[in-house]
């Protein structure tokens, strides 16, 4: 079965560059090519939602030049990829604590989101300045203020309109969630690979989908009930 929603923690760009004796930012640039390839493959494979963890709240603590470089890269990618979104019928969404992003970047994000809001193919969600705890905290505040009933909490999360991920992929050999979709991953299947993000392309993505297809999801029931 093809997962309806795939989430990816795109990790290992810095190490990829360092292994080549280059600056870390070089790895981030190469990583954008993996993003393009994976979006195209997601469309081809019939994935409906692709979530990409691009920059965490904790990543703001990185050296200033790396943060500046990454923000520049986001702005550049957004501009370059807009025609590709239209061509592939991709709806582009950004989720995260956008109050920490520059006015200019926020404007570019809004333009890209508005421009693609009517597209009906893949929904591509880029998580920028995001953390799972931030999301739960902001949802809790609004949930309490609204006096909403039990069972409705998830409708206050930033991902309210998006189904929970079926498959979470993390590259680069790390086996942790690093504050990504904490609430949403309650029943998500995890796939860890040693491949560094800039090397994660079509074949690697296909392997992850094949692995997912071999799993039995039980959601608390017994295997006999499935
Ligand atoms: C992932 O690659 C991209 C971001 C977190 C922005 P890293 O930059 O974390 O690369 P490594 O983990 O240091 O190799
Ligand atoms: C997770 O990668 C965040 C993104 C991929 C955007 P990190 O490299 O920041 O995670 P840790 O610090 O190794 O847990
Ligand atoms: Mg990392």
XYZ file of C-alpha atoms and ligand atoms in Angstrom:
255
model
C 0.000 0.000 0.000
C 1.149 3.509 -0.748
C 1.200 5.768 2.327
C -1.197 8.666 2.004
C 1.094 10.954 4.028
C 4.901 10.699 4.146
C 6.903 12.906 6.505
C 10.675 13.272 6.187
C 13.301 14.536 8.633
C 15.862 15.608 6.060
C 19.088 15.156 8.035
C 22.782 14.873 7.216
C 23.461 17.819 4.901
C 26.317 19.156 7.046
C 28.074 15.797 7.293
C 27.631 15.229 3.557
C 29.488 18.493 2.856
C 32.146 17.952 5.527
C 32.969 14.510 4.092
C 33.835 16.357 0.905
C 35.922 18.971 2.692
C 33.322 21.665 1.963
C 31.325 24.153 4.011
C 28.096 22.847 5.549
C 25.953 25.176 3.420
C 27.113 23.293 0.314
C 25.289 20.231 1.706
C 22.122 22.263 2.209
C 22.241 23.377 -1.427
C 22.722 19.796 -2.637
C 19.832 18.789 -0.367
C 17.442 20.978 -2.331
C 17.978 18.701 -5.327
C 16.832 15.751 -3.175
C 13.756 17.796 -2.261
C 12.932 18.293 -5.938
C 13.467 14.617 -6.807
C 11.421 13.415 -3.821
C 8.521 15.751 -4.640
C 8.418 14.449 -8.188
C 8.594 10.852 -7.017
C 5.868 11.433 -4.426
C 3.596 12.711 -7.224
C 4.509 9.723 -9.400
C 3.942 7.204 -6.577
C 0.563 8.648 -5.620
C 1.501 10.011 -2.195
C -1.068 12.695 -1.294
C 0.790 14.603 1.445
C 4.550 15.091 1.716
C 5.821 16.804 4.883
C 9.405 18.022 4.934
C 11.162 19.131 8.126
C 13.367 21.916 6.781
C 14.241 23.988 9.860
C 13.422 23.362 13.513
C 12.893 25.893 16.298
C 16.117 24.520 17.796
C 17.998 25.176 14.544
C 17.871 28.933 15.310
C 20.691 28.207 17.776
C 23.101 27.329 14.947
C 25.919 29.715 13.966
C 24.515 32.920 12.501
C 26.036 32.449 9.063
C 24.454 28.992 8.705
C 21.026 30.323 9.761
C 21.349 33.250 7.321
C 22.453 30.873 4.581
C 19.528 28.535 5.210
C 16.988 31.374 5.176
C 18.466 32.648 1.916
C 18.200 29.132 0.498
C 14.523 28.858 1.518
C 13.714 32.156 -0.189
C 15.603 31.164 -3.319
C 13.998 27.707 -3.508
C 10.548 29.159 -3.063
C 11.096 31.505 -5.969
C 12.672 28.856 -8.219
C 10.160 26.119 -7.477
C 6.936 28.062 -7.970
C 6.640 27.136 -11.673
C 7.314 23.467 -10.774
C 4.483 23.569 -8.227
C 2.094 24.772 -10.891
C 3.328 22.306 -13.474
C 2.869 19.369 -11.091
C -0.419 20.619 -9.579
C 1.262 20.825 -6.132
C -0.378 22.712 -3.266
C 2.374 24.327 -1.239
C 1.968 24.926 2.494
C 4.363 26.221 5.158
C 3.823 25.351 8.816
C 5.781 26.677 11.794
C 6.326 29.631 14.070
C 6.336 32.182 11.274
C 6.718 35.131 13.632
C 10.426 34.293 13.698
C 10.811 34.511 9.909
C 11.681 37.750 8.106
C 8.931 39.889 6.640
C 10.275 39.302 3.152
C 10.358 35.527 3.502
C 6.845 35.564 4.967
C 5.655 37.559 1.965
C 7.217 35.045 -0.458
C 5.647 32.166 1.473
C 2.215 33.816 1.318
C 2.553 34.393 -2.426
C 3.516 30.767 -3.076
C 0.733 29.456 -0.824
C -1.933 31.673 -2.379
C -0.778 30.934 -5.909
C -0.998 27.153 -5.376
C -4.001 27.001 -3.037
C -6.304 25.750 -5.806
C -4.001 22.908 -6.859
C -5.424 19.451 -6.294
C -2.420 17.128 -6.604
C 0.227 16.546 -3.947
C 0.097 18.743 -0.839
C 3.683 19.670 0.004
C 4.115 20.902 3.562
C 7.408 22.531 4.491
C 7.989 22.832 8.227
C 9.923 25.987 8.938
C 10.809 27.169 12.429
C 8.647 24.291 13.631
C 8.719 22.192 16.755
C 6.194 19.664 17.968
C 6.099 21.160 21.451
C 5.523 24.646 20.042
C 2.602 23.253 18.046
C 1.069 21.506 21.061
C 1.517 24.617 23.201
C -0.076 26.992 20.719
C -2.926 24.532 20.175
C -3.464 24.142 23.933
C -3.809 27.912 24.358
C -6.384 28.219 21.606
C -8.200 25.052 22.673
C -8.645 26.407 26.202
C -9.677 29.873 24.981
C -12.322 28.347 22.705
C -13.610 26.067 25.460
C -13.609 23.312 22.853
C -14.866 19.829 23.747
C -12.653 16.802 24.415
C -11.640 14.948 21.276
C -11.295 18.154 19.261
C -7.732 19.016 20.323
C -6.082 18.033 17.044
C -8.221 20.554 15.174
C -6.214 23.305 16.919
C -2.814 21.981 15.826
C -1.080 23.686 12.910
C -1.684 20.471 10.955
C -5.462 20.523 11.554
C -6.407 19.935 7.901
C -3.762 17.290 7.290
C -4.096 13.584 8.130
C -1.472 12.094 10.487
C 1.658 10.782 8.746
C 1.547 7.107 7.797
C 5.306 6.934 7.304
C 8.111 9.007 8.844
C 11.516 8.763 7.187
C 14.693 10.040 8.845
C 17.953 10.083 6.948
C 21.574 10.167 8.194
C 21.447 7.326 10.722
C 20.005 9.273 13.653
C 17.170 7.461 15.375
C 15.211 10.222 17.035
C 12.271 12.468 16.306
C 14.005 15.781 17.206
C 10.794 17.561 18.187
C 9.025 17.019 14.862
C 5.358 15.925 14.720
C 5.037 14.716 18.329
C 1.259 14.488 18.590
C 0.705 13.481 14.988
C 3.126 10.511 14.980
C 1.136 8.488 17.538
C 0.646 5.605 15.061
C 3.142 6.495 12.359
C 5.524 3.857 10.955
C 9.198 4.887 11.294
C 11.896 4.269 8.702
C 15.521 5.085 9.465
C 18.265 5.027 6.860
C 21.992 5.790 7.075
C 21.821 7.589 3.720
C 22.570 11.308 4.108
C 19.845 13.631 2.816
C 21.738 14.887 -0.288
C 22.102 11.222 -1.369
C 18.435 10.370 -0.710
C 16.924 10.176 -4.177
C 14.331 8.184 -6.089
C 15.700 4.674 -5.363
C 16.076 5.381 -1.653
C 12.546 6.800 -1.508
C 11.189 3.776 -3.345
C 12.956 1.464 -0.865
C 11.285 3.260 2.035
C 7.861 2.904 0.402
C 8.503 -0.819 -0.243
C 9.471 -1.294 3.396
C 6.288 0.467 4.482
C 4.213 -1.787 2.232
C 5.529 -4.875 4.057
C 4.379 -3.726 7.490
C 1.201 -4.604 9.341
C -0.404 -1.697 11.155
C -2.589 -2.836 14.015
C -3.595 0.363 15.827
C -3.903 -1.528 19.080
C -5.887 -4.455 17.696
C -4.594 -8.011 17.293
C -3.135 -9.293 14.035
C -6.174 -11.601 13.668
C -8.524 -8.637 13.620
C -6.785 -6.994 10.666
C 19.676 18.802 8.044
O 21.033 18.618 7.926
C 19.215 20.206 7.667
C 18.833 21.034 8.811
C 18.705 20.636 10.044
C 18.554 22.426 8.532
P 22.026 19.055 9.076
O 22.443 20.461 8.837
O 21.456 18.778 10.422
O 23.262 18.092 8.812
P 24.111 17.309 9.886
O 23.145 16.524 10.725
O 24.849 18.319 10.686
O 25.008 16.430 9.072
C 16.304 17.840 12.694
O 17.657 17.755 12.395
C 15.721 19.076 12.099
C 15.646 19.105 10.638
C 15.967 18.154 9.820
C 15.117 20.329 10.100
P 18.760 18.247 13.429
O 20.075 17.981 12.811
O 18.482 19.622 13.872
O 18.500 17.251 14.667
P 19.434 16.838 15.884
O 19.953 18.100 16.508
O 20.541 16.005 15.352
O 18.536 16.051 16.790
Mg 21.458 17.182 11.645
